[in-house]
mmCIF file of C-alpha atoms and ligand atoms in Angstrom:
data_model
loop_
_atom_site.group_PDB
_atom_site.id
_atom_site.type_symbol
_atom_site.label_atom_id
_atom_site.label_comp_id
_atom_site.label_asym_id
_atom_site.label_seq_id
_atom_site.Cartn_x
_atom_site.Cartn_y
_atom_site.Cartn_z
ATOM 1 C CA MET A 28 86.000 87.906 132.488
ATOM 2 C CA ALA A 29 85.938 90.185 129.464
ATOM 3 C CA THR A 30 88.060 89.088 126.520
ATOM 4 C CA ALA A 31 87.698 92.223 124.395
ATOM 5 C CA GLY A 32 91.012 93.086 122.778
ATOM 6 C CA LYS A 33 92.413 89.602 123.339
ATOM 7 C CA ASN A 34 92.626 86.648 121.026
ATOM 8 C CA LEU A 35 92.759 83.557 123.208
ATOM 9 C CA SER A 36 92.743 81.038 120.387
ATOM 10 C CA PHE A 37 96.487 80.459 120.184
ATOM 11 C CA TYR A 38 97.846 77.382 121.922
ATOM 12 C CA ASP A 39 101.172 75.701 122.449
ATOM 13 C CA LYS A 40 100.783 72.162 121.105
ATOM 14 C CA ALA A 41 103.964 71.014 122.810
ATOM 15 C CA SER A 42 102.454 71.704 126.225
ATOM 16 C CA LEU A 43 99.290 69.672 125.568
ATOM 17 C CA PRO A 44 98.687 66.015 126.408
ATOM 18 C CA ASP A 45 98.865 63.444 123.612
ATOM 19 C CA ALA A 46 95.281 63.356 122.294
ATOM 20 C CA ARG A 47 95.619 60.758 119.536
ATOM 21 C CA ASN A 48 93.424 58.194 121.308
ATOM 22 C CA PHE A 49 90.822 60.623 122.632
ATOM 23 C CA LYS A 50 87.165 60.429 121.617
ATOM 24 C CA ILE A 51 85.468 63.823 121.762
ATOM 25 C CA GLY A 52 81.791 64.735 121.338
ATOM 26 C CA LEU A 53 80.715 68.032 119.788
ATOM 27 C CA VAL A 54 77.091 68.905 120.573
ATOM 28 C CA VAL A 55 75.932 71.768 118.367
ATOM 29 C CA SER A 56 72.909 74.030 118.774
ATOM 30 C CA GLU A 57 71.099 74.901 115.543
ATOM 31 C CA TRP A 58 70.050 78.385 116.743
ATOM 32 C CA ASN A 59 72.251 81.114 115.233
ATOM 33 C CA SER A 60 73.760 78.438 113.040
ATOM 34 C CA GLU A 61 76.127 80.794 111.223
ATOM 35 C CA ILE A 62 77.849 81.272 114.577
ATOM 36 C CA THR A 63 77.607 77.705 115.874
ATOM 37 C CA GLU A 64 78.900 76.228 112.593
ATOM 38 C CA ALA A 65 81.933 78.543 112.818
ATOM 39 C CA LEU A 66 82.489 77.443 116.426
ATOM 40 C CA PHE A 67 82.156 73.803 115.362
ATOM 41 C CA ASP A 68 84.722 74.336 112.582
ATOM 42 C CA GLY A 69 87.136 75.921 115.069
ATOM 43 C CA ALA A 70 86.732 73.047 117.509
ATOM 44 C CA GLU A 71 86.999 70.307 114.883
ATOM 45 C CA LEU A 72 90.063 71.816 113.190
ATOM 46 C CA THR A 73 91.810 72.207 116.537
ATOM 47 C CA LEU A 74 91.068 68.615 117.572
ATOM 48 C CA LEU A 75 92.397 67.349 114.242
ATOM 49 C CA ASP A 76 95.456 69.569 114.619
ATOM 50 C CA CYS A 77 96.031 67.951 118.019
ATOM 51 C CA LYS A 78 95.909 64.473 116.424
ATOM 52 C CA VAL A 79 92.414 63.435 117.476
ATOM 53 C CA GLU A 80 91.214 61.082 114.727
ATOM 54 C CA LYS A 81 88.266 62.233 112.605
ATOM 55 C CA LYS A 82 86.379 58.997 113.366
ATOM 56 C CA ASN A 83 86.708 59.856 117.068
ATOM 57 C CA ILE A 84 85.057 63.270 116.712
ATOM 58 C CA ILE A 85 81.340 62.636 117.139
ATOM 59 C CA ARG A 86 78.773 65.306 116.299
ATOM 60 C CA LEU A 87 75.220 65.660 117.597
ATOM 61 C CA ASN A 88 72.886 68.548 116.718
ATOM 62 C CA VAL A 89 70.254 69.909 119.091
ATOM 63 C CA PRO A 90 67.572 72.526 118.295
ATOM 64 C CA GLY A 91 68.768 75.286 120.667
ATOM 65 C CA SER A 92 71.136 75.999 123.540
ATOM 66 C CA PHE A 93 68.509 75.010 126.089
ATOM 67 C CA GLU A 94 68.732 71.443 124.727
ATOM 68 C CA LEU A 95 72.528 71.280 125.060
ATOM 69 C CA PRO A 96 72.644 69.688 128.534
ATOM 70 C CA LEU A 97 70.462 66.736 127.523
ATOM 71 C CA GLY A 98 72.315 66.398 124.227
ATOM 72 C CA CYS A 99 75.616 66.275 126.132
ATOM 73 C CA LYS A 100 74.273 63.710 128.573
ATOM 74 C CA ARG A 101 73.096 61.453 125.740
ATOM 75 C CA MET A 102 76.407 61.901 123.955
ATOM 76 C CA ILE A 103 78.277 60.702 127.039
ATOM 77 C CA LEU A 104 75.993 57.768 127.781
ATOM 78 C CA GLU A 105 75.583 56.549 124.197
ATOM 79 C CA GLU A 106 78.964 57.305 122.613
ATOM 80 C CA LYS A 107 81.266 56.826 125.630
ATOM 81 C CA VAL A 108 83.278 59.916 124.750
ATOM 82 C CA ASP A 109 86.146 61.182 126.919
ATOM 83 C CA ALA A 110 84.869 64.774 126.847
ATOM 84 C CA VAL A 111 82.150 66.854 125.242
ATOM 85 C CA VAL A 112 82.091 70.407 123.939
ATOM 86 C CA ALA A 113 78.678 72.081 124.170
ATOM 87 C CA ILE A 114 78.432 74.619 121.337
ATOM 88 C CA GLY A 115 75.766 77.331 121.322
ATOM 89 C CA SER A 116 75.167 80.993 120.635
ATOM 90 C CA LEU A 117 72.700 83.033 122.645
ATOM 91 C CA ILE A 118 72.032 86.560 121.448
ATOM 92 C CA GLN A 119 70.208 89.074 123.617
ATOM 93 C CA GLY A 120 66.669 89.804 122.470
ATOM 94 C CA GLU A 121 64.128 92.207 123.877
ATOM 95 C CA THR A 122 62.573 89.838 126.409
ATOM 96 C CA LYS A 123 63.795 88.014 129.485
ATOM 97 C CA HIS A 124 63.968 84.782 127.504
ATOM 98 C CA PHE A 125 67.709 85.289 127.001
ATOM 99 C CA ASP A 126 68.414 85.392 130.743
ATOM 100 C CA PHE A 127 66.393 82.256 131.482
ATOM 101 C CA VAL A 128 67.931 80.254 128.641
ATOM 102 C CA CYS A 129 71.473 81.435 129.523
ATOM 103 C CA SER A 130 71.254 80.447 133.149
ATOM 104 C CA ALA A 131 69.427 77.152 132.497
ATOM 105 C CA THR A 132 71.989 76.188 129.856
ATOM 106 C CA ALA A 133 74.994 77.014 132.029
ATOM 107 C CA GLN A 134 73.565 75.274 135.083
ATOM 108 C CA GLY A 135 72.463 72.255 133.042
ATOM 109 C CA ILE A 136 75.904 71.850 131.531
ATOM 110 C CA MET A 137 77.568 72.108 134.942
ATOM 111 C CA ASP A 138 75.130 69.500 136.298
ATOM 112 C CA VAL A 139 76.080 67.021 133.545
ATOM 113 C CA ASN A 140 79.775 67.535 134.320
ATOM 114 C CA LEU A 141 79.316 66.757 137.974
ATOM 115 C CA GLN A 142 76.729 63.972 137.643
ATOM 116 C CA LEU A 143 78.600 61.934 135.049
ATOM 117 C CA ASP A 144 82.186 62.928 135.943
ATOM 118 C CA ILE A 145 83.056 63.571 132.293
ATOM 119 C CA PRO A 146 84.271 67.011 131.208
ATOM 120 C CA VAL A 147 81.620 69.053 129.404
ATOM 121 C CA ILE A 148 83.182 72.225 128.084
ATOM 122 C CA PHE A 149 81.058 75.379 127.968
ATOM 123 C CA CYS A 150 81.340 76.809 124.464
ATOM 124 C CA VAL A 151 78.162 78.856 124.571
ATOM 125 C CA LEU A 152 78.537 82.468 123.482
ATOM 126 C CA THR A 153 76.252 84.913 125.273
ATOM 127 C CA ASP A 154 76.358 88.174 123.356
ATOM 128 C CA ASN A 155 74.441 91.410 123.079
ATOM 129 C CA THR A 156 74.746 91.548 119.291
ATOM 130 C CA PHE A 157 75.304 89.275 116.314
ATOM 131 C CA GLN A 158 78.523 91.162 115.535
ATOM 132 C CA GLN A 159 79.936 90.335 118.978
ATOM 133 C CA ALA A 160 79.163 86.676 118.340
ATOM 134 C CA LYS A 161 80.918 86.867 114.957
ATOM 135 C CA ASP A 162 83.962 88.447 116.581
ATOM 136 C CA ARG A 163 84.283 85.417 118.892
ATOM 137 C CA SER A 164 83.596 82.696 116.350
ATOM 138 C CA GLY A 165 86.462 83.224 113.951
ATOM 139 C CA GLY A 166 86.633 87.035 114.009
ATOM 140 C CA LYS A 167 88.837 89.546 115.741
ATOM 141 C CA HIS A 168 88.583 87.876 119.149
ATOM 142 C CA GLY A 169 89.543 84.444 117.834
ATOM 143 C CA ASN A 170 87.412 81.326 117.827
ATOM 144 C CA LYS A 171 85.968 80.125 121.122
ATOM 145 C CA GLY A 172 85.432 76.711 119.513
ATOM 146 C CA ALA A 173 89.193 76.302 119.230
ATOM 147 C CA GLU A 174 89.671 77.310 122.861
ATOM 148 C CA ALA A 175 86.980 74.879 123.963
ATOM 149 C CA ALA A 176 88.682 72.032 122.100
ATOM 150 C CA ILE A 177 91.922 72.774 123.957
ATOM 151 C CA ALA A 178 90.061 72.859 127.264
ATOM 152 C CA ALA A 179 88.534 69.452 126.441
ATOM 153 C CA ILE A 180 91.946 67.917 125.701
ATOM 154 C CA LYS A 181 93.393 69.340 128.896
ATOM 155 C CA MET A 182 90.505 68.060 131.018
ATOM 156 C CA VAL A 183 90.586 64.503 129.666
ATOM 157 C CA SER A 184 94.018 63.897 131.056
ATOM 158 C CA ARG A 185 93.582 65.488 134.506
HETATM 159 C C1 LIG B 16 63.814 80.500 121.902
HETATM 160 C C2 LIG B 16 65.259 80.877 121.694
HETATM 161 C C3 LIG B 16 65.619 82.230 121.563
HETATM 162 C C4 LIG B 16 64.622 83.344 121.639
HETATM 163 N N1 LIG B 16 66.873 82.586 121.339
HETATM 164 C C5 LIG B 16 67.833 81.619 121.265
HETATM 165 C C6 LIG B 16 69.196 81.963 121.037
HETATM 166 O O1 LIG B 16 69.584 83.133 120.861
HETATM 167 N N2 LIG B 16 70.099 80.952 121.014
HETATM 168 C C7 LIG B 16 69.759 79.636 121.203
HETATM 169 O O2 LIG B 16 70.639 78.763 121.206
HETATM 170 N N3 LIG B 16 68.463 79.286 121.402
HETATM 171 C C8 LIG B 16 67.509 80.241 121.424
HETATM 172 N N4 LIG B 16 66.201 79.896 121.623
HETATM 173 C C9 LIG B 16 65.846 78.452 121.632
HETATM 174 C C10 LIG B 16 66.002 77.746 122.977
HETATM 175 O O3 LIG B 16 67.382 77.472 123.256
HETATM 176 C C11 LIG B 16 65.264 76.394 122.940
HETATM 177 O O4 LIG B 16 65.676 75.658 121.822
HETATM 178 C C12 LIG B 16 63.747 76.561 122.854
HETATM 179 O O5 LIG B 16 63.280 77.382 123.900
HETATM 180 C C13 LIG B 16 63.037 75.163 122.926
HETATM 181 O O6 LIG B 16 63.286 74.552 124.180
#
C-alpha cells in the first residue's frame, strides 16, 4: 500500500474516457484546511484538464472528515452528480480519536458507494505527521486529489 518514493499523480489523458459531460462533486473537509485545499486544487485542476466543465464541478464543505459520508450522500441526492470525491486529511494525534475517525470515515464512505451505487472516491489522507500530508497534497509524492479525480472519471464510465 505504501506510496513512499512514488509519484502517482501522472496520468495518460488519451487512455481516459471522455469526461466532458460528467458532473462531479467535491466534498471537502475543513479540518487541516491547508492540506484539503491543496487536494481540492489538485482534483479541480485535473477535472478541468480532462474537459469536465467548471459549472459541473460542485463543491460542498463539511466540518471534518467524520462528516464526509453524510456530505457525500447529500451531494449525490441533491446535485445528481455522476461521482463524488471525498477530500479529507486526518493527522495522528496522541489519543485514539484518530483511529475511530479514520475507520468511521472509510466505512461510511464505502457504505455510501454501495447504498447509492454512485462512485465515491476516497481522497482522505491518513498521516502520522503534517509533513507527510504535505508530501501527498502537492509535494514530493504528488497530489492525491489529482489521482482521486482520475479515479472518479474512470469509475463513472464503468
Ligand atoms: C476531532 C478531530 C480531530 C482530533 N482530528 C481531525 C483530523 O485530523 N482531521 C479531520 O478531518 N477531522 C478531525 N477531527 C474532526 C472530526 O472529523 C469531526 O469533525 C468531529 O469529531 C465532529 O464530528
